[in-house]
Amino acid sequence: MTTPAYKRVLLKLSGEALMGDDAYGINRATIERMVADVAEISKLGVELAIVIGGGNIFRGVAPGAQGMDRATADYMGMLATVMNSLALADAMRQAGLTARVMSAIGIEQVVEPYVRPKALQYLEEGKIVVFAAGTGNPFFTTDTAAALRGSEIGAQIVLKATKVDGVYTADPKKDPSATRYQSISFDEAIAKHLQVMDATAFALCRDQKLPIKVFSIVKPGALKSVVMGDDEGTLVHV
Ligand SMILES: Nc1ncnc2c1ncn2[C@@H]1O[C@H](COP(=O)(O)OP(=O)(O)O)[C@@H](O)[C@H]1O
Ligand SMILES: O=c1ccn([C@@H]2O[C@H](COP(=O)(O)OP(=O)(O)O)[C@@H](O)[C@H]2O)c(=O)[nH]1
């Protein structure tokens, strides 16, 4: 009853959700609530790696980046994820958790570089690893970074904690008649152009046979339910 369904997971936390009700940036109460959820599953003995987005600070495709060279804007977005990762790791430290941040872009004075064997070592030691700077490449997203790092560390599942509570037949923010899938295949999600994750992330997970669970970042207890294998959110499968 109290055994988690997974031994190692990759958790993708929405950058945009970090704003809480603020207009931009990091909302203190929101980050503390996220950390409390993380602490709960870490105590269950689940090995946990996290990718956090940057949309609360900067998005390469945001109106604010209009007229900018796309690659430059994307590097700014990656730096935004570094700030969020540092904030998250510090909030975890304050909550008594041990976290390590690793960056996909060289920024050694601030964050240690991503080295796969080192990341695996941290996970085996029970430390929480936060992967910063996405994939390190422009034209990608942190969802794709989650798919990539999840594959690299041999995670059993990618958990996408986002503003909606699952994958819907259409964007529920735009179409109130949209209904939620309990589960959906990668091929169907890609064919139907469901925008909850980008096609690159879906395709990578499909090829690696790495399932994704999409669930609400705001619903209390949702992360724990997902980790316990309960029927929560939407499972995207091969
Ligand atoms: N078919 C769909 N099902 C669920 N959400 C969708 C769908 N299409 C678009 N979305 C939108 O995708 C958003 C989640 O993706 P994204 O913007 O990448 O958020 P995150 O900040 O978690 O990375 C949701 O807030 C939702 O409005
Ligand atoms: O591998 C990556 C990951 C992120 N980004 C940039 O960083 C921004 C923030 O990430 P994302 O939008 O995925 O964050 P979230 O949706 O979780 O807020 C993106 O818009 C991109 O501009 C990038 O260029 N390459």
Coordinates of C-alpha atoms and ligand atoms in Angstrom, one line a residue:
M1 CA 0.0 0.0 0.0
T2 CA 2.8 2.4 0.9
T3 CA 5.2 1.3 -1.8
P4 CA 5.8 3.8 -4.6
A5 CA 5.2 2.6 -8.2
Y6 CA 8.6 4.0 -9.3
K7 CA 12.2 3.8 -8.1
R8 CA 13.5 6.7 -10.3
V9 CA 11.5 9.5 -11.9
L10 CA 12.2 12.7 -13.8
L11 CA 9.9 15.5 -12.6
K12 CA 9.3 18.4 -15.0
L13 CA 8.1 21.5 -13.1
S14 CA 6.5 24.3 -15.1
G15 CA 8.5 27.5 -14.9
E16 CA 5.4 29.5 -15.6
A17 CA 3.6 28.0 -12.6
L18 CA 6.3 29.4 -10.3
M19 CA 4.8 32.8 -10.7
G20 CA 1.8 31.8 -8.7
D21 CA -0.6 34.7 -8.9
D22 CA 2.2 37.2 -9.5
A23 CA 2.8 38.8 -13.0
Y24 CA 6.3 37.3 -13.4
G25 CA 9.2 35.8 -11.3
I26 CA 9.2 33.4 -8.4
N27 CA 6.3 33.4 -5.9
R28 CA 7.6 32.4 -2.5
A29 CA 4.6 30.5 -1.3
T30 CA 4.3 28.7 -4.6
I31 CA 7.9 27.4 -4.6
E32 CA 7.6 26.4 -1.0
R33 CA 4.5 24.4 -1.8
M34 CA 6.2 22.7 -4.7
V35 CA 9.1 21.8 -2.4
A36 CA 6.8 20.3 0.2
D37 CA 5.3 18.0 -2.5
V38 CA 8.8 17.0 -3.6
A39 CA 9.9 16.4 0.0
E40 CA 6.9 14.0 0.4
I41 CA 7.9 11.8 -2.4
S42 CA 11.6 12.0 -1.7
K43 CA 10.8 10.6 1.8
L44 CA 9.2 7.6 0.1
G45 CA 12.7 6.7 -1.2
V46 CA 12.0 7.6 -4.8
E47 CA 15.1 8.8 -6.7
L48 CA 14.3 12.1 -8.1
A49 CA 15.7 14.3 -10.8
I50 CA 14.0 17.6 -11.7
V51 CA 13.9 19.8 -14.8
I52 CA 12.4 23.2 -14.2
G53 CA 11.3 25.6 -17.0
G54 CA 11.9 29.3 -17.3
G55 CA 8.6 30.7 -18.6
N56 CA 8.1 32.8 -15.5
I57 CA 11.2 34.8 -16.3
F58 CA 11.8 34.5 -20.1
R59 CA 10.6 32.5 -23.0
G60 CA 12.4 32.5 -26.4
V61 CA 9.1 32.8 -28.2
A62 CA 7.5 35.3 -25.9
P63 CA 6.3 38.7 -27.2
G64 CA 9.2 40.3 -25.2
A65 CA 11.6 38.4 -27.5
Q66 CA 10.0 39.8 -30.6
G67 CA 12.6 41.0 -33.1
M68 CA 15.4 39.3 -31.3
D69 CA 17.5 36.6 -32.8
R70 CA 15.8 33.4 -31.8
A71 CA 18.9 31.6 -30.7
T72 CA 19.9 34.6 -28.5
A73 CA 16.4 34.7 -27.0
D74 CA 16.5 31.0 -26.3
Y75 CA 19.9 31.3 -24.5
M76 CA 18.2 33.9 -22.3
G77 CA 15.4 31.4 -21.6
M78 CA 18.0 28.8 -20.7
L79 CA 19.6 31.3 -18.2
A80 CA 16.1 31.8 -16.8
T81 CA 15.9 28.1 -16.0
V82 CA 19.3 28.4 -14.2
M83 CA 17.8 31.0 -11.9
N84 CA 14.8 28.9 -11.2
S85 CA 16.9 25.9 -10.6
L86 CA 19.1 27.8 -8.0
A87 CA 15.9 29.1 -6.3
L88 CA 14.4 25.6 -6.2
A89 CA 17.6 24.0 -4.9
D90 CA 17.9 26.6 -2.2
A91 CA 14.2 26.2 -1.2
M92 CA 14.9 22.4 -1.0
R93 CA 17.9 23.1 1.2
Q94 CA 15.8 25.2 3.6
A95 CA 13.3 22.3 3.7
G96 CA 16.1 19.9 4.8
L97 CA 16.6 18.2 1.4
T98 CA 19.9 17.7 -0.3
A99 CA 19.9 18.9 -3.9
R100 CA 22.5 19.4 -6.6
V101 CA 22.1 21.7 -9.6
M102 CA 23.9 20.7 -12.9
S103 CA 23.9 23.0 -15.9
A104 CA 23.8 22.0 -19.6
I105 CA 25.7 25.2 -20.5
G106 CA 29.1 26.1 -19.1
I107 CA 28.6 28.5 -16.1
E108 CA 31.0 26.9 -13.6
Q109 CA 31.3 29.7 -11.1
V110 CA 27.6 29.4 -10.5
V111 CA 26.6 25.8 -11.2
E112 CA 28.5 22.6 -11.7
P113 CA 28.4 21.3 -15.3
Y114 CA 26.1 18.4 -16.2
V115 CA 28.2 15.2 -16.2
R116 CA 26.0 12.1 -16.6
P117 CA 27.9 9.7 -14.3
K118 CA 28.0 12.4 -11.6
A119 CA 24.3 12.8 -11.9
L120 CA 23.8 9.1 -11.6
Q121 CA 26.0 9.0 -8.5
Y122 CA 24.0 11.8 -6.8
L123 CA 20.8 9.9 -7.5
E124 CA 22.1 6.7 -6.1
E125 CA 23.2 8.7 -3.0
G126 CA 19.6 9.9 -2.6
K127 CA 20.3 13.5 -3.6
I128 CA 17.8 15.4 -5.7
V129 CA 19.4 16.5 -9.0
V130 CA 18.1 19.6 -10.7
F131 CA 19.0 19.8 -14.4
A132 CA 19.4 23.5 -15.3
A133 CA 19.7 25.2 -18.7
G134 CA 17.4 22.8 -20.6
T135 CA 19.2 20.8 -23.2
G136 CA 21.8 23.5 -23.6
N137 CA 20.6 24.1 -27.2
P138 CA 18.4 26.8 -28.6
F139 CA 15.2 25.8 -30.5
F140 CA 14.4 23.2 -27.8
T141 CA 12.1 23.3 -24.7
T142 CA 12.5 22.2 -21.1
D143 CA 9.9 19.5 -21.9
T144 CA 12.4 18.1 -24.4
A145 CA 15.2 18.5 -21.8
A146 CA 13.0 16.4 -19.4
A147 CA 12.6 13.7 -22.1
L148 CA 16.3 13.7 -22.8
R149 CA 17.6 13.7 -19.2
G150 CA 14.8 11.2 -18.3
S151 CA 16.1 8.8 -20.9
E152 CA 19.8 9.4 -19.9
I153 CA 19.3 8.6 -16.3
G154 CA 17.0 5.6 -16.9
A155 CA 14.0 7.1 -15.3
Q156 CA 10.9 4.9 -15.4
I157 CA 8.6 7.8 -16.2
V158 CA 8.6 11.6 -16.9
L159 CA 6.2 13.4 -14.6
K160 CA 5.0 16.6 -16.2
A161 CA 3.6 18.9 -13.5
T162 CA 1.7 21.7 -15.2
K163 CA -1.2 24.1 -15.0
V164 CA -3.7 21.7 -16.4
D165 CA -4.7 18.4 -14.8
G166 CA -4.0 16.2 -17.9
V167 CA -4.1 15.9 -21.6
Y168 CA -7.3 17.2 -23.2
T169 CA -8.9 16.7 -26.6
A170 CA -8.1 20.4 -27.1
D171 CA -6.5 23.2 -25.1
P172 CA -8.8 23.5 -22.1
K173 CA -7.9 27.1 -21.6
K174 CA -9.3 27.9 -25.0
D175 CA -12.0 25.3 -25.5
P176 CA -14.2 24.7 -22.4
S177 CA -15.9 21.7 -24.0
A178 CA -12.5 19.8 -24.2
T179 CA -12.5 16.5 -22.3
R180 CA -9.5 14.9 -20.5
Y181 CA -7.9 11.6 -21.6
Q182 CA -7.2 9.0 -18.9
S183 CA -4.5 7.7 -21.2
I184 CA -3.4 8.4 -24.8
S185 CA -0.7 6.9 -27.0
F186 CA 2.3 9.0 -28.2
D187 CA 1.2 8.5 -31.8
E188 CA -2.3 9.8 -31.1
A189 CA -1.0 12.8 -29.1
I190 CA 1.4 13.7 -32.0
A191 CA -1.1 13.1 -34.8
K192 CA -3.7 15.2 -33.0
H193 CA -1.2 18.0 -32.4
L194 CA -2.1 18.2 -28.7
Q195 CA 0.0 21.1 -27.5
V196 CA 0.4 20.1 -23.9
M197 CA 4.0 19.1 -24.8
D198 CA 6.0 19.7 -27.9
A199 CA 6.3 17.0 -30.6
T200 CA 10.0 16.7 -30.1
A201 CA 9.5 15.7 -26.4
F202 CA 6.7 13.3 -27.3
A203 CA 8.8 11.7 -30.1
L204 CA 11.9 11.2 -27.9
C205 CA 9.9 9.6 -25.1
R206 CA 8.0 7.4 -27.6
D207 CA 11.3 6.2 -29.2
Q208 CA 12.8 5.5 -25.8
K209 CA 9.6 3.8 -24.5
L210 CA 9.6 6.3 -21.7
P211 CA 6.0 7.0 -20.5
I212 CA 4.9 10.5 -19.5
K213 CA 2.3 11.4 -16.8
V214 CA 0.7 14.9 -17.2
F215 CA -0.9 16.2 -14.0
S216 CA -1.7 19.3 -12.1
I217 CA 1.0 21.2 -10.3
V218 CA -1.7 23.1 -8.2
K219 CA -3.8 20.2 -7.0
P220 CA -2.7 19.2 -3.5
G221 CA -1.4 15.7 -3.2
A222 CA -1.4 15.1 -7.0
L223 CA 2.4 14.4 -7.2
K224 CA 2.2 11.8 -4.4
S225 CA -0.8 10.1 -6.1
V226 CA 1.1 9.9 -9.3
V227 CA 4.1 8.4 -7.6
M228 CA 2.0 5.9 -5.8
G229 CA 0.6 4.8 -9.2
D230 CA -2.9 6.1 -8.6
D231 CA -5.2 7.1 -11.4
E232 CA -4.3 10.8 -11.5
G233 CA -3.8 13.0 -14.6
T234 CA -3.1 11.5 -18.0
L235 CA -0.7 8.7 -18.9
V236 CA 1.0 9.1 -22.4
H237 CA 2.3 5.7 -23.4
V238 CA 3.8 3.8 -26.4
Ligands
LIG1 N1 -4.6 19.2 -25.6 C1 -4.2 19.8 -24.5 N2 -4.4 19.2 -23.3 C2 -3.9 19.9 -22.2 N3 -3.3 21.1 -22.2 C3 -3.1 21.7 -23.4 C4 -3.6 21.1 -24.6 N4 -3.2 21.9 -25.6 C5 -2.6 23.0 -25.1 N5 -2.5 22.9 -23.8 C6 -1.9 23.9 -22.9 O1 -0.6 23.4 -22.6 C7 -0.2 24.1 -21.4 C8 0.9 23.3 -20.7 O2 2.1 23.3 -21.5 P1 3.2 24.4 -21.4 O3 2.8 25.7 -21.8 O4 4.4 23.8 -22.0 O5 3.4 24.5 -19.8 P2 4.6 24.3 -18.8 O6 4.7 25.7 -18.2 O7 4.1 23.3 -17.8 O8 5.8 23.9 -19.6 C9 -1.5 24.1 -20.5 O9 -1.5 25.2 -19.7 C10 -2.6 24.1 -21.6 O10 -3.2 25.4 -21.6
LIG2 O1 16.7 23.1 -24.2 C1 16.2 24.2 -24.0 C2 15.3 24.6 -23.0 C3 14.8 25.8 -22.9 N1 15.1 26.8 -23.8 C4 14.6 28.2 -23.7 O2 14.2 28.4 -22.4 C5 12.8 28.9 -22.3 C6 12.2 28.5 -21.1 O3 11.8 27.1 -21.1 P1 10.3 26.6 -21.2 O4 9.5 27.5 -22.1 O5 10.3 25.2 -21.7 O6 9.8 26.6 -19.7 P2 8.3 26.4 -19.1 O7 7.3 26.1 -20.2 O8 8.3 25.3 -18.2 O9 8.0 27.7 -18.4 C7 12.3 28.4 -23.6 O10 11.2 29.1 -24.1 C8 13.4 28.5 -24.6 O11 13.6 29.9 -25.0 C9 16.0 26.5 -24.9 O12 16.3 27.3 -25.7 N2 16.5 25.2 -25.0

